XYZ file of C-alpha atoms in Angstrom:
739
model
C -109.752 -223.101 -51.903
C -108.899 -220.752 -54.755
C -110.778 -217.479 -54.941
C -113.054 -216.529 -57.739
C -111.436 -215.260 -60.928
C -111.523 -211.443 -60.984
C -113.965 -209.790 -63.327
C -111.105 -208.061 -65.144
C -109.649 -211.471 -66.050
C -113.023 -212.908 -67.083
C -113.743 -209.840 -69.216
C -110.290 -209.947 -70.821
C -110.641 -213.673 -71.527
C -113.972 -213.200 -73.295
C -112.723 -210.224 -75.292
C -109.525 -212.047 -76.267
C -111.577 -215.070 -77.337
C -114.106 -212.967 -79.282
C -111.993 -210.019 -80.463
C -114.151 -208.895 -83.366
C -117.272 -208.881 -81.229
C -115.476 -206.764 -78.646
C -114.158 -204.316 -81.264
C -117.516 -203.968 -83.017
C -119.255 -203.623 -79.672
C -116.903 -200.802 -78.688
C -117.384 -198.973 -81.964
C -121.160 -199.279 -81.631
C -120.996 -198.053 -78.035
C -119.011 -194.940 -78.995
C -121.288 -194.299 -81.991
C -124.364 -194.666 -79.770
C -122.918 -192.166 -77.264
C -122.192 -189.655 -80.023
C -125.595 -190.145 -81.632
C -127.482 -189.840 -78.354
C -125.608 -186.654 -77.444
C -126.286 -185.140 -80.859
C -129.969 -186.113 -80.681
C -130.713 -184.484 -77.319
C -128.270 -181.579 -77.638
C -126.512 -179.845 -74.776
C -128.416 -178.121 -71.998
C -126.755 -174.749 -71.398
C -126.752 -173.360 -67.875
C -129.205 -170.565 -67.181
C -128.194 -167.128 -65.987
C -129.381 -167.898 -62.465
C -127.197 -171.021 -62.300
C -124.183 -168.744 -61.887
C -125.529 -166.676 -58.982
C -123.384 -166.736 -55.829
C -123.542 -164.925 -52.498
C -124.802 -161.369 -52.113
C -124.159 -160.708 -55.805
C -126.476 -163.586 -56.638
C -129.120 -162.201 -54.292
C -128.888 -158.841 -56.047
C -129.252 -160.533 -59.439
C -132.355 -162.333 -58.169
C -133.836 -159.024 -56.978
C -133.149 -157.472 -60.391
C -134.686 -160.414 -62.240
C -137.804 -160.452 -60.049
C -138.408 -156.745 -60.608
C -137.551 -156.638 -64.309
C -134.461 -154.508 -63.726
C -131.821 -156.899 -65.092
C -129.638 -154.683 -67.297
C -130.192 -155.482 -70.973
C -127.241 -156.550 -73.161
C -125.456 -153.542 -74.634
C -122.823 -153.278 -77.353
C -120.652 -150.207 -77.815
C -119.159 -148.915 -81.058
C -116.137 -146.674 -80.591
C -115.272 -144.087 -83.257
C -111.761 -142.637 -82.961
C -108.635 -141.700 -84.873
C -106.467 -144.430 -86.310
C -103.348 -145.286 -84.233
C -100.164 -143.302 -84.879
C -98.300 -146.354 -86.241
C -100.928 -146.833 -88.965
C -99.619 -145.582 -92.331
C -103.037 -144.080 -93.086
C -103.239 -142.424 -89.684
C -104.537 -138.884 -89.490
C -106.715 -136.937 -87.115
C -110.325 -137.244 -88.162
C -112.395 -134.100 -87.973
C -115.332 -133.823 -85.614
C -117.657 -133.756 -88.607
C -116.214 -137.025 -89.972
C -116.684 -138.751 -86.627
C -120.219 -137.470 -86.286
C -121.035 -138.655 -89.804
C -119.689 -142.128 -88.905
C -121.743 -142.122 -85.688
C -124.919 -141.232 -87.616
C -124.148 -144.039 -90.078
C -123.833 -146.432 -87.136
C -127.141 -145.285 -85.686
C -128.924 -145.716 -89.004
C -127.518 -149.168 -89.677
C -128.149 -150.425 -86.157
C -131.752 -149.227 -86.079
C -132.348 -151.180 -89.299
C -131.672 -154.360 -87.296
C -134.890 -154.094 -85.252
C -136.254 -156.108 -83.477
C -132.761 -157.489 -82.651
C -131.782 -153.933 -81.701
C -134.124 -152.324 -79.178
C -132.583 -148.849 -79.093
C -129.538 -146.858 -80.164
C -128.255 -144.059 -77.924
C -127.009 -140.708 -79.133
C -123.228 -140.513 -79.558
C -121.291 -139.598 -76.417
C -118.056 -137.657 -76.814
C -115.057 -138.533 -74.658
C -113.749 -135.975 -72.173
C -110.838 -135.019 -74.430
C -113.113 -134.909 -77.485
C -111.059 -137.459 -79.430
C -113.638 -140.279 -79.562
C -117.368 -140.883 -79.927
C -119.212 -143.808 -78.390
C -122.511 -145.201 -79.658
C -124.318 -147.617 -77.314
C -126.684 -150.190 -78.822
C -129.202 -152.025 -76.633
C -130.148 -155.534 -77.752
C -133.212 -157.616 -77.041
C -133.371 -160.528 -74.605
C -130.605 -161.586 -72.240
C -126.903 -162.388 -72.469
C -127.433 -165.706 -74.233
C -129.777 -164.163 -76.803
C -127.252 -161.386 -77.393
C -124.515 -163.916 -78.215
C -126.680 -165.229 -81.038
C -127.703 -161.770 -82.307
C -124.407 -159.930 -82.053
C -122.950 -161.186 -85.346
C -125.475 -159.068 -87.245
C -124.221 -155.968 -85.411
C -120.593 -156.847 -86.085
C -121.304 -157.026 -89.825
C -122.813 -153.554 -89.778
C -119.896 -152.200 -87.764
C -117.492 -153.663 -90.331
C -119.518 -152.007 -93.104
C -119.271 -148.622 -91.378
C -115.508 -149.129 -90.987
C -115.267 -149.864 -94.703
C -117.113 -146.661 -95.515
C -114.968 -144.492 -93.201
C -111.426 -145.795 -93.697
C -109.820 -142.702 -92.243
C -111.178 -143.597 -88.791
C -110.919 -146.614 -86.512
C -114.401 -147.987 -85.786
C -114.644 -151.100 -83.611
C -117.308 -152.813 -81.550
C -117.090 -154.230 -78.057
C -119.443 -155.534 -75.388
C -120.038 -158.639 -73.312
C -121.593 -160.603 -76.180
C -118.967 -159.748 -78.797
C -116.112 -160.377 -76.342
C -117.585 -163.676 -75.164
C -118.039 -164.970 -78.704
C -114.575 -163.840 -79.771
C -112.880 -165.405 -76.731
C -114.734 -168.701 -77.170
C -113.982 -168.799 -80.903
C -110.299 -168.156 -80.317
C -110.122 -170.759 -77.552
C -111.825 -173.293 -79.833
C -109.249 -172.683 -82.557
C -106.392 -172.907 -80.095
C -107.808 -176.085 -78.563
C -107.733 -177.656 -82.019
C -104.138 -176.521 -82.313
C -103.253 -178.179 -78.995
C -104.719 -181.398 -80.358
C -102.516 -181.087 -83.426
C -99.508 -180.618 -81.138
C -100.226 -183.198 -78.439
C -101.320 -186.075 -80.693
C -98.120 -186.409 -82.761
C -95.938 -185.808 -79.688
C -97.804 -188.530 -77.798
C -97.443 -190.869 -80.771
C -93.674 -190.301 -80.930
C -93.302 -190.985 -77.192
C -95.313 -194.184 -77.464
C -93.335 -195.275 -80.513
C -90.103 -194.821 -78.539
C -91.596 -196.856 -75.670
C -92.969 -199.724 -77.754
C -90.887 -199.615 -80.930
C -93.915 -200.412 -83.078
C -96.246 -198.108 -84.994
C -99.330 -200.190 -84.231
C -98.585 -200.372 -80.502
C -98.076 -196.607 -80.415
C -101.296 -195.893 -82.300
C -103.684 -198.038 -80.268
C -103.511 -195.972 -77.008
C -104.117 -192.770 -78.970
C -107.075 -194.259 -80.827
C -108.586 -195.499 -77.576
C -108.060 -192.105 -75.923
C -109.708 -190.319 -78.855
C -112.621 -192.760 -78.864
C -113.035 -192.219 -75.107
C -113.056 -188.462 -75.723
C -115.667 -188.790 -78.489
C -117.886 -191.098 -76.440
C -117.619 -188.902 -73.353
C -118.575 -185.770 -75.311
C -121.731 -187.558 -76.478
C -122.574 -188.752 -72.969
C -121.876 -185.264 -71.659
C -124.709 -183.952 -73.826
C -127.063 -186.381 -72.093
C -125.683 -185.614 -68.630
C -126.012 -181.863 -69.176
C -129.758 -182.198 -68.668
C -128.985 -183.121 -65.061
C -125.835 -180.994 -64.677
C -126.104 -177.982 -67.020
C -123.205 -177.079 -69.279
C -121.335 -173.957 -68.173
C -120.724 -172.474 -71.602
C -118.443 -175.257 -72.850
C -116.053 -175.080 -69.876
C -115.939 -178.877 -69.705
C -114.710 -179.495 -73.259
C -111.084 -178.629 -72.523
C -111.161 -180.738 -69.357
C -112.633 -183.705 -71.236
C -109.899 -183.570 -73.873
C -107.097 -183.029 -71.349
C -108.217 -185.847 -69.060
C -109.236 -188.117 -71.938
C -105.761 -187.970 -73.455
C -104.029 -188.313 -70.090
C -105.924 -191.243 -68.589
C -106.852 -192.891 -71.892
C -103.250 -193.156 -73.033
C -101.947 -193.998 -69.555
C -104.387 -196.836 -68.939
C -103.629 -198.355 -72.331
C -99.924 -197.929 -71.645
C -100.147 -199.718 -68.288
C -102.071 -202.622 -69.812
C -100.080 -203.009 -73.024
C -96.724 -202.743 -71.267
C -97.673 -205.384 -68.693
C -98.918 -207.813 -71.336
C -95.632 -207.455 -73.233
C -93.688 -207.910 -69.989
C -95.526 -211.163 -69.241
C -94.638 -212.469 -72.712
C -90.983 -211.532 -72.300
C -90.822 -213.026 -68.809
C -92.137 -216.344 -70.121
C -89.665 -216.414 -73.001
C -92.503 -216.564 -75.490
C -94.151 -219.663 -74.005
C -97.235 -217.647 -73.085
C -99.601 -216.868 -75.924
C -100.718 -213.275 -76.395
C -104.162 -214.212 -75.041
C -102.607 -215.701 -71.894
C -100.404 -212.653 -71.427
C -103.480 -210.464 -71.756
C -105.202 -212.385 -68.960
C -102.188 -211.996 -66.681
C -102.117 -208.284 -67.441
C -105.850 -208.113 -66.687
C -105.239 -209.632 -63.260
C -102.654 -206.990 -62.366
C -102.701 -203.861 -64.506
C -106.390 -204.355 -65.290
C -107.267 -204.122 -61.638
C -104.912 -201.160 -61.176
C -106.678 -199.382 -64.047
C -110.081 -199.873 -62.417
C -108.826 -198.712 -59.010
C -107.170 -195.689 -60.610
C -110.266 -194.828 -62.618
C -112.416 -194.941 -59.503
C -109.923 -192.712 -57.702
C -109.965 -190.151 -60.525
C -113.774 -190.219 -60.653
C -114.086 -189.768 -56.890
C -111.599 -186.901 -56.887
C -113.523 -185.144 -59.636
C -116.822 -185.852 -57.870
C -115.577 -183.643 -55.055
C -116.125 -180.682 -57.383
C -119.885 -181.175 -56.993
C -119.500 -180.073 -53.378
C -118.714 -176.567 -54.609
C -122.367 -176.144 -55.653
C -121.135 -174.285 -58.718
C -122.334 -174.888 -62.274
C -118.836 -174.491 -63.747
C -117.261 -177.069 -61.457
C -120.245 -179.388 -61.821
C -119.957 -179.380 -65.604
C -116.197 -180.004 -65.467
C -116.697 -182.810 -62.926
C -119.356 -184.420 -65.112
C -117.217 -184.321 -68.236
C -114.087 -185.501 -66.432
C -115.839 -188.408 -64.709
C -117.452 -189.542 -67.950
C -114.241 -189.523 -69.986
C -112.388 -191.356 -67.201
C -115.006 -194.092 -66.915
C -115.233 -194.492 -70.697
C -111.419 -194.760 -70.854
C -111.480 -197.437 -68.138
C -114.186 -199.348 -70.018
C -112.149 -199.276 -73.226
C -108.976 -200.363 -71.443
C -110.545 -203.503 -69.946
C -112.623 -204.530 -72.977
C -111.552 -203.526 -76.473
C -107.865 -203.201 -75.557
C -107.491 -206.883 -74.532
C -109.290 -207.834 -77.738
C -106.856 -205.816 -79.857
C -103.825 -207.170 -77.996
C -104.924 -210.759 -78.479
C -105.969 -210.281 -82.114
C -102.991 -208.278 -83.355
C -100.458 -210.295 -81.388
C -96.931 -210.142 -82.790
C -97.750 -207.091 -84.907
C -97.733 -205.050 -81.690
C -94.201 -206.173 -80.804
C -91.262 -204.122 -81.944
C -88.029 -205.778 -83.013
C -86.411 -205.245 -79.631
C -89.387 -206.794 -77.848
C -89.348 -209.819 -80.168
C -85.620 -210.334 -79.559
C -86.109 -210.177 -75.794
C -88.987 -212.627 -75.982
C -87.077 -215.183 -78.068
C -84.078 -215.207 -75.732
C -85.988 -217.430 -73.350
C -87.535 -216.800 -69.900
C -86.451 -213.494 -68.373
C -86.473 -212.158 -64.850
C -88.902 -209.441 -63.883
C -88.117 -206.513 -66.189
C -86.302 -203.970 -64.069
C -84.654 -200.792 -65.196
C -80.944 -201.042 -64.404
C -80.762 -197.254 -64.357
C -83.507 -196.945 -61.763
C -82.044 -199.809 -59.743
C -78.778 -197.878 -59.586
C -80.554 -194.618 -58.720
C -82.437 -196.280 -55.879
C -79.319 -197.714 -54.206
C -78.313 -194.471 -52.426
C -81.963 -193.864 -51.519
C -82.239 -197.240 -49.825
C -78.770 -196.875 -48.286
C -79.608 -193.535 -46.620
C -83.410 -193.398 -46.464
C -83.627 -190.844 -43.639
C -81.369 -188.331 -45.390
C -83.270 -188.850 -48.655
C -86.628 -188.437 -46.944
C -85.569 -185.226 -45.217
C -84.148 -183.809 -48.457
C -87.334 -184.668 -50.344
C -89.514 -183.122 -47.658
C -87.366 -179.984 -47.637
C -87.737 -179.590 -51.419
C -91.486 -180.140 -51.106
C -91.810 -177.566 -48.334
C -89.726 -175.001 -50.229
C -91.913 -175.206 -53.333
C -95.169 -175.398 -51.364
C -94.400 -172.463 -49.043
C -95.467 -169.690 -51.498
C -98.996 -171.105 -51.311
C -99.409 -169.121 -48.092
C -99.262 -165.909 -50.158
C -101.609 -167.018 -52.924
C -104.129 -164.393 -54.030
C -107.244 -165.431 -55.899
C -109.093 -163.404 -58.544
C -111.618 -163.966 -61.295
C -111.398 -163.499 -65.021
C -112.739 -160.226 -66.356
C -112.719 -158.387 -69.636
C -109.311 -156.921 -68.839
C -107.787 -160.397 -68.328
C -108.600 -161.622 -71.832
C -105.886 -161.291 -74.507
C -105.899 -157.920 -76.240
C -105.038 -159.707 -79.484
C -108.824 -160.076 -79.755
C -110.172 -156.869 -81.388
C -113.268 -156.699 -79.160
C -111.068 -156.885 -76.034
C -108.673 -154.216 -77.304
C -111.669 -152.032 -78.199
C -113.027 -152.500 -74.675
C -109.749 -151.286 -73.161
C -109.763 -148.173 -75.348
C -113.454 -147.559 -74.632
C -112.876 -147.613 -70.883
C -109.913 -145.265 -71.179
C -112.008 -142.780 -73.149
C -115.246 -143.343 -71.190
C -114.509 -144.616 -67.641
C -118.222 -145.170 -66.962
C -118.198 -148.026 -69.491
C -115.865 -150.056 -67.276
C -116.874 -152.416 -64.452
C -119.731 -151.155 -62.332
C -121.374 -151.918 -59.010
C -125.065 -152.696 -59.505
C -126.844 -151.626 -56.331
C -130.362 -153.024 -55.818
C -132.702 -151.564 -53.211
C -136.159 -152.928 -52.358
C -138.708 -151.198 -50.148
C -140.735 -148.011 -49.877
C -139.374 -145.211 -52.099
C -136.273 -147.261 -53.096
C -134.856 -144.539 -55.358
C -134.353 -142.048 -52.496
C -131.440 -143.853 -50.799
C -129.899 -144.502 -54.211
C -129.984 -140.824 -55.105
C -128.319 -140.071 -51.774
C -125.758 -142.796 -52.510
C -124.977 -141.245 -55.905
C -124.467 -137.868 -54.207
C -122.094 -139.380 -51.636
C -119.916 -140.935 -54.375
C -119.651 -137.670 -56.312
C -116.026 -136.581 -56.247
C -114.874 -139.903 -54.780
C -111.851 -141.161 -56.765
C -112.935 -144.785 -56.257
C -115.935 -144.200 -58.538
C -116.128 -142.949 -62.144
C -116.992 -139.261 -62.430
C -117.520 -138.745 -66.160
C -121.267 -139.403 -65.992
C -123.832 -138.871 -63.234
C -125.510 -142.196 -62.316
C -129.317 -142.217 -62.360
C -131.506 -144.827 -60.590
C -133.874 -147.067 -62.566
C -137.166 -147.921 -60.878
C -139.230 -151.086 -61.404
C -142.769 -150.955 -62.783
C -144.283 -151.602 -59.338
C -142.124 -148.906 -57.747
C -140.839 -151.288 -55.083
C -137.305 -151.878 -56.398
C -134.633 -149.582 -57.819
C -131.246 -150.143 -59.406
C -128.230 -147.827 -59.523
C -125.103 -148.551 -61.589
C -121.975 -147.080 -60.022
C -119.085 -147.408 -62.511
C -115.527 -147.843 -61.280
C -112.600 -146.438 -63.316
C -110.301 -149.334 -62.409
C -109.736 -152.916 -63.521
C -112.094 -155.467 -62.036
C -109.388 -157.234 -60.003
C -107.506 -154.107 -58.917
C -107.072 -153.141 -55.290
C -108.975 -149.894 -55.962
C -111.970 -151.838 -57.263
C -111.901 -154.023 -54.158
C -111.681 -150.932 -51.969
C -114.682 -149.378 -53.702
C -116.748 -152.510 -53.060
C -115.658 -152.606 -49.442
C -116.580 -148.961 -48.926
C -119.904 -149.418 -50.666
C -120.954 -152.468 -48.659
C -119.606 -151.518 -45.249
C -119.970 -147.719 -45.140
C -122.002 -146.043 -47.873
C -124.966 -148.413 -48.135
C -125.473 -148.891 -44.382
C -125.505 -145.083 -44.092
C -128.066 -144.639 -46.875
C -130.166 -147.725 -47.565
C -129.620 -149.111 -44.079
C -130.790 -145.869 -42.493
C -133.879 -145.928 -44.727
C -134.790 -149.413 -43.517
C -134.859 -151.017 -46.976
C -133.356 -154.258 -48.289
C -130.226 -153.859 -50.396
C -127.598 -155.940 -52.200
C -124.679 -155.269 -54.556
C -123.866 -157.154 -57.757
C -121.717 -156.423 -60.809
C -118.418 -157.847 -62.064
C -116.425 -156.723 -59.037
C -118.946 -157.951 -56.470
C -119.453 -161.245 -58.304
C -115.701 -161.894 -58.400
C -115.296 -161.150 -54.709
C -118.294 -163.268 -53.702
C -117.233 -166.108 -56.001
C -113.738 -166.207 -54.497
C -115.172 -166.092 -50.961
C -117.574 -168.921 -51.837
C -114.682 -171.066 -53.029
C -112.481 -170.294 -50.056
C -115.330 -171.375 -47.774
C -115.987 -174.677 -49.544
C -112.451 -175.619 -50.624
C -111.408 -177.142 -47.246
C -114.462 -179.408 -47.281
C -113.653 -180.577 -50.795
C -110.031 -181.268 -49.857
C -111.010 -183.248 -46.748
C -113.743 -185.321 -48.376
C -111.754 -186.069 -51.548
C -108.743 -187.055 -49.438
C -110.911 -189.419 -47.382
C -112.390 -190.918 -50.552
C -108.988 -191.557 -52.116
C -107.785 -192.915 -48.781
C -110.598 -195.466 -48.903
C -109.813 -196.366 -52.528
C -106.140 -196.935 -51.757
C -106.951 -198.968 -48.656
C -109.221 -201.163 -50.746
C -106.433 -201.549 -53.303
C -103.586 -202.319 -50.855
C -105.351 -203.525 -47.687
C -102.886 -201.328 -45.801
C -103.838 -198.303 -43.727
C -100.210 -197.135 -43.717
C -99.799 -197.223 -47.509
C -103.196 -195.582 -47.965
C -102.160 -192.770 -45.611
C -98.792 -192.338 -47.337
C -100.539 -192.175 -50.705
C -102.999 -189.526 -49.512
C -100.189 -187.423 -48.018
C -98.134 -187.660 -51.218
C -101.159 -186.523 -53.221
C -101.581 -183.468 -50.991
C -97.852 -182.741 -51.237
C -98.066 -182.717 -55.047
C -101.039 -180.355 -54.877
C -99.297 -177.949 -52.491
C -96.222 -177.891 -54.736
C -98.436 -177.086 -57.733
C -100.156 -174.281 -55.825
C -96.830 -172.881 -54.673
C -95.412 -172.829 -58.198
C -98.599 -171.187 -59.509
C -98.127 -168.430 -56.948
C -94.457 -167.977 -57.840
C -95.103 -167.847 -61.575
C -98.380 -166.011 -62.034
C -98.402 -163.483 -59.199
C -95.119 -162.074 -60.440
C -93.728 -160.905 -63.780
C -90.486 -162.886 -64.173
C -92.077 -165.620 -66.328
C -94.222 -163.390 -68.571
C -91.889 -163.524 -71.564
C -91.192 -167.223 -71.103
C -94.839 -168.313 -71.022
C -96.397 -165.505 -73.059
C -98.774 -163.931 -70.541
C -99.278 -160.690 -68.702
C -99.260 -161.108 -64.933
C -102.532 -160.214 -63.273
C -101.066 -160.381 -59.769
C -103.338 -163.274 -58.801
C -104.189 -166.897 -59.528
C -107.550 -167.619 -61.142
C -110.022 -168.528 -58.413
C -111.019 -171.745 -60.175
C -107.489 -172.947 -60.892
C -106.393 -174.265 -57.440
C -109.456 -176.462 -57.060
C -109.233 -177.793 -60.613
C -105.555 -178.605 -60.118
C -106.427 -180.347 -56.853
C -109.214 -182.492 -58.285
C -107.368 -183.505 -61.450
C -104.037 -184.024 -59.742
C -105.319 -186.134 -56.859
C -106.864 -188.525 -59.347
C -103.837 -188.709 -61.616
C -101.370 -188.971 -58.703
C -103.362 -191.872 -57.362
C -102.744 -193.554 -60.730
C -99.019 -193.543 -60.047
C -99.473 -194.581 -56.442
C -101.676 -197.552 -57.251
C -99.556 -198.740 -60.154
C -96.203 -198.467 -58.342
C -97.334 -199.834 -54.971
C -99.207 -202.676 -56.697
C -95.901 -203.792 -58.207
C -94.195 -203.544 -54.819
C -97.006 -205.522 -53.231
C -96.732 -208.255 -55.854
C -93.083 -208.715 -54.928
C -93.949 -208.832 -51.204
C -96.581 -211.485 -51.918
C -93.889 -213.580 -53.564
C -91.924 -213.506 -50.297
C -89.536 -210.648 -51.065
C -88.607 -208.464 -48.044
C -90.196 -205.021 -48.244
C -86.917 -203.112 -48.734
C -85.968 -205.269 -51.700
C -89.562 -205.272 -52.972
C -89.475 -201.474 -53.084
C -86.478 -201.567 -55.426
C -88.018 -204.300 -57.576
C -91.414 -202.634 -57.748
C -90.182 -199.121 -58.557
C -87.475 -200.280 -60.973
C -89.910 -202.686 -62.618
C -92.539 -199.996 -63.143
C -90.131 -197.128 -63.835
C -90.357 -197.216 -67.619
C -94.150 -197.211 -67.576
C -94.460 -194.485 -64.936
C -91.830 -192.335 -66.644
C -93.510 -192.764 -70.032
C -96.911 -191.972 -68.521
C -95.527 -188.840 -66.866
C -93.905 -187.661 -70.105
C -97.157 -188.204 -72.010
C -99.200 -186.344 -69.396
C -96.718 -183.482 -69.448
C -96.867 -183.304 -73.259
C -100.662 -183.030 -73.081
C -100.607 -180.399 -70.335
C -97.817 -178.358 -71.936
C -99.817 -178.104 -75.163
C -102.368 -176.013 -73.238
C -99.715 -173.351 -72.727
C -100.333 -172.377 -76.349
C -103.886 -171.264 -75.536
C -103.809 -167.486 -75.123
C -105.800 -167.395 -71.909
C -104.221 -166.961 -68.494
C -106.399 -169.514 -66.688
C -105.511 -172.226 -69.228
C -101.808 -171.418 -68.861
C -102.148 -171.599 -65.080
C -103.819 -174.988 -65.283
C -101.114 -176.231 -67.672
C -98.249 -175.034 -65.465
C -99.784 -176.351 -62.250
C -100.445 -179.830 -63.621
C -97.141 -180.073 -65.505
C -95.020 -179.151 -62.490
C -97.022 -181.410 -60.189
C -96.781 -184.462 -62.464
C -93.018 -184.039 -62.892
C -92.485 -183.463 -59.166
C -94.725 -186.424 -58.385
C -92.853 -188.811 -60.674
C -89.334 -187.643 -59.806
C -89.379 -186.557 -56.163
C -92.431 -188.053 -54.502
C -92.470 -191.520 -56.081
C -88.713 -191.948 -56.646
C -87.337 -190.380 -53.460
C -89.911 -189.835 -50.713
C -91.997 -192.984 -51.256
C -89.084 -195.488 -51.331
C -87.251 -193.819 -48.456
C -90.405 -193.781 -46.296
C -91.106 -197.434 -47.081
C -87.489 -198.366 -46.361
C -87.706 -196.722 -42.934
C -91.040 -198.356 -42.132
C -90.087 -201.787 -43.443
C -92.712 -204.464 -42.850
C -94.831 -201.954 -40.921
C -95.823 -200.524 -44.311
C -98.433 -203.268 -44.611
C -100.168 -202.773 -41.289
C -102.626 -204.171 -40.296
C -102.184 -207.182 -42.631
C -98.964 -208.095 -44.406
C -99.571 -209.632 -47.852
C -99.242 -213.422 -47.683
C -95.996 -214.770 -49.138
C -96.222 -216.755 -52.327
C -93.767 -218.916 -54.138
C -91.984 -217.430 -57.079
C -92.685 -220.342 -59.441
C -95.113 -219.623 -62.278
C -97.256 -222.475 -63.486
C -97.563 -222.324 -67.243
C -101.039 -223.629 -68.029
C -103.249 -222.968 -71.039
C -105.639 -220.926 -68.901
C -103.562 -217.960 -67.885
C -105.865 -217.198 -64.986
C -104.408 -220.304 -63.296
C -100.903 -218.893 -63.501
C -99.305 -217.911 -60.228
C -99.431 -214.217 -61.005
C -103.147 -214.376 -61.669
C -103.743 -216.390 -58.499
C -101.920 -213.681 -56.567
C -104.146 -211.040 -58.110
C -107.287 -213.046 -57.301
C -106.422 -213.014 -53.602
C -105.045 -209.474 -53.342
C-alpha cells in the first residue's frame, strides 16, 4: 500500500497550481514580519545581561551600592603630528587656552554633562587631558555623546595649531558600530553581484540566477523583522546578530533555492521534456524539498546550541540565525515552487533547453567528477588515509589556540576615537584598562587603601596617578580602580589580574574578613573566556548528538549519521587550526589587512562551530540523499557513491563557491573578529567540499560497502519511471515517500 504523499510534495503541488496566491502570500508574510518588527522595535540587552563570573559579581556589587563608574569621555590636547604640514609645537599657554575652551563648552551641555575635570598634564608635559563625566549609563552615553563630539570639533576648529580629539567608551562604540554598518553595506554590494554571476554561470539564465538572490534577500528582510519580535524574549546584544543574519541568510537562502531549482531542471532534462514544469517541481519537492527541510532543521539545531552558553551575545546570534534559516526554508518550499511552475521555460537557459529537447537523458552526472572519483574508488584505503592525514595536519594547531576578547586596542586605529585612545593611554597610562576592585563589609575602604599602597611601585600597575577608593552612601561598599599600563589582552595585564586575585586581595581584603570581587576590562575578558571554555564542550557534544539524530532521521542509517557527524567535527577542527595558524601569527597580516593580536577572538571558535555544523550538514544530507536514491533503485553502494557524488557535484560545488563568496566579502570589514569568522568559514567550506565530501566520504563508503546502511539497507526499486500527469505518482516521488 503506497505511503502518504509527503507534505513537501503536497505543498509544492498547491503552490504550483496556485502560483499567484503563493507569491502574494509570501510577499504579505515578509511585509507582515517587517511591519511587526518595526512596530514593536528591538529590545536591547541590559548592562546586567552581559555579566559573567567574578567580574559579573563585582558589577552587581557596584550596581547595588551605586558605585558603577559613570560614563566618561576624554579630550586630548596635544601638538599636531610631525608629518602634518601645519605641525608646530604648541605653547603651554595655547594648550591651556584650548583646555579652558573645552571646559566651558562642555559645561554648557548640562544636564547631559555632569562634571568636567580640571586639565591633567602628561608626565612629559606635551599633552593635556580633560575628562568629562556624562549622565546615566553606557547606553545613555551612546545617545548623548554626539553633542560632545560637535563641541570638540568646534574647539579643534578654533585652535587649528593643535590636535584636539575625543575618545571614550561611548564615542569608540558608536564609531566602531557606524563603520561596521557601512562596511556591512559594502559587503552586500560585493557579495550580491558575485553571487548573481555565479548563479548565471550555473543556470545560464538571468531569471534563474535572480530568483535565489531575491528569495535570500526576502528571507533576510523577514528574519530581521521577526528578530525584533524575538528580541523581547532574547535581548539584542547591540546588533551583533545583524551580520550573522545576513551571512546565513545569503548562504542558506541561495543554497536551498539552488538545490531545488537545479533538481527541477534535472528532472525535466531526464524526461526529455515530457514532464511539465509543475510535474518536475513536484519531483524536486519529493527529493530536494525534503533535503532542504532536513538541512534547515540541522542548521537551526546547531545554532540552538548557542543558547547553552547562557550568554546574551550568543543567544541573539542564535535567534537571528535560526529565524533566517527557517524563513529561507519556508520560502524554498512554498514561493519557489510557485515561481518555477509559473515562469517555466523562461528559467531555462539555451543549454538547458537544448539538453531537454534531445530526448530522455540519463541521470545528470559530471564526467569530470566521475573521472576524479575513479582513483578514489580504486584505492579507497590510500585515499582515506591521505585525507585523514591532511585533516590532522590542519587541525593540529588547534591544540595551541589562545583565546582573547576584543578591547579598545583591538579596534582599527583608522577610527579617530580609537587612535585618540591609544595616544591618550601613552600620555596618561591611568586612562588605560583598569581593575575595578569591589569590597563589601565593615570599613571597606581600609583594605583598599592598603591594596593601593601594596601596588605602589609595582610595574604591573600604572604609577602616574595615586588611586583613591570611592565609598558608597551607606558606607558598606567601596570601589578602587587600579589602572594597568598594558593592553587588555597582554600577558602583563593577565599577570596583574592573577597577582591581584591570588596574592594581593587575599592578603588585604581576605585578612580583613570582607567580601571582594574584581571587574574591569581585563577581568571581564578573562572570566568570559573561562566561561566559554567551560561550556564549549557541552555545546559541542549536544549539537553533535542533535545533528546525529537529524541525519539518522534523514538516512535511517546509524553508520551514515555517525560518518556525517565525524565529518562535521573534522571541518570544524580544520577551521580552528587554520584560525590559529593565521591570526596568532603575523605572516598573513599584509595579505588579509589586519594586525595580529596573538590570539583568536573568544567568540569566534563557537560561532564557527555552530554555523559550520549546520552548513556542513547541508552538504552531507544533499550528497548522501542522492547516493541513497541510487541504492534504492538497486545500484550497489560503490557504484551509487559515484553516481550520487557525480550527480550532485555541480550543485554542491556551486553552493560552496557561493558560500565562499559571501564569507570572503566579510574580509573587507576592518574588524579582526569579522575577518576571523570569514577565514574560518571560508577554509572550512572549501575543505569540506573538496577533501571531506570528495575524498574521505566516498573512500569510507567504498570500504564499508553495504554496511554503510546499517541497520536497514534501503529497499531496492526498479529504475523505470512512470510518466503520469500527477508527478507524485512517478517512481522518484514514490521512492521519496517511503524514504
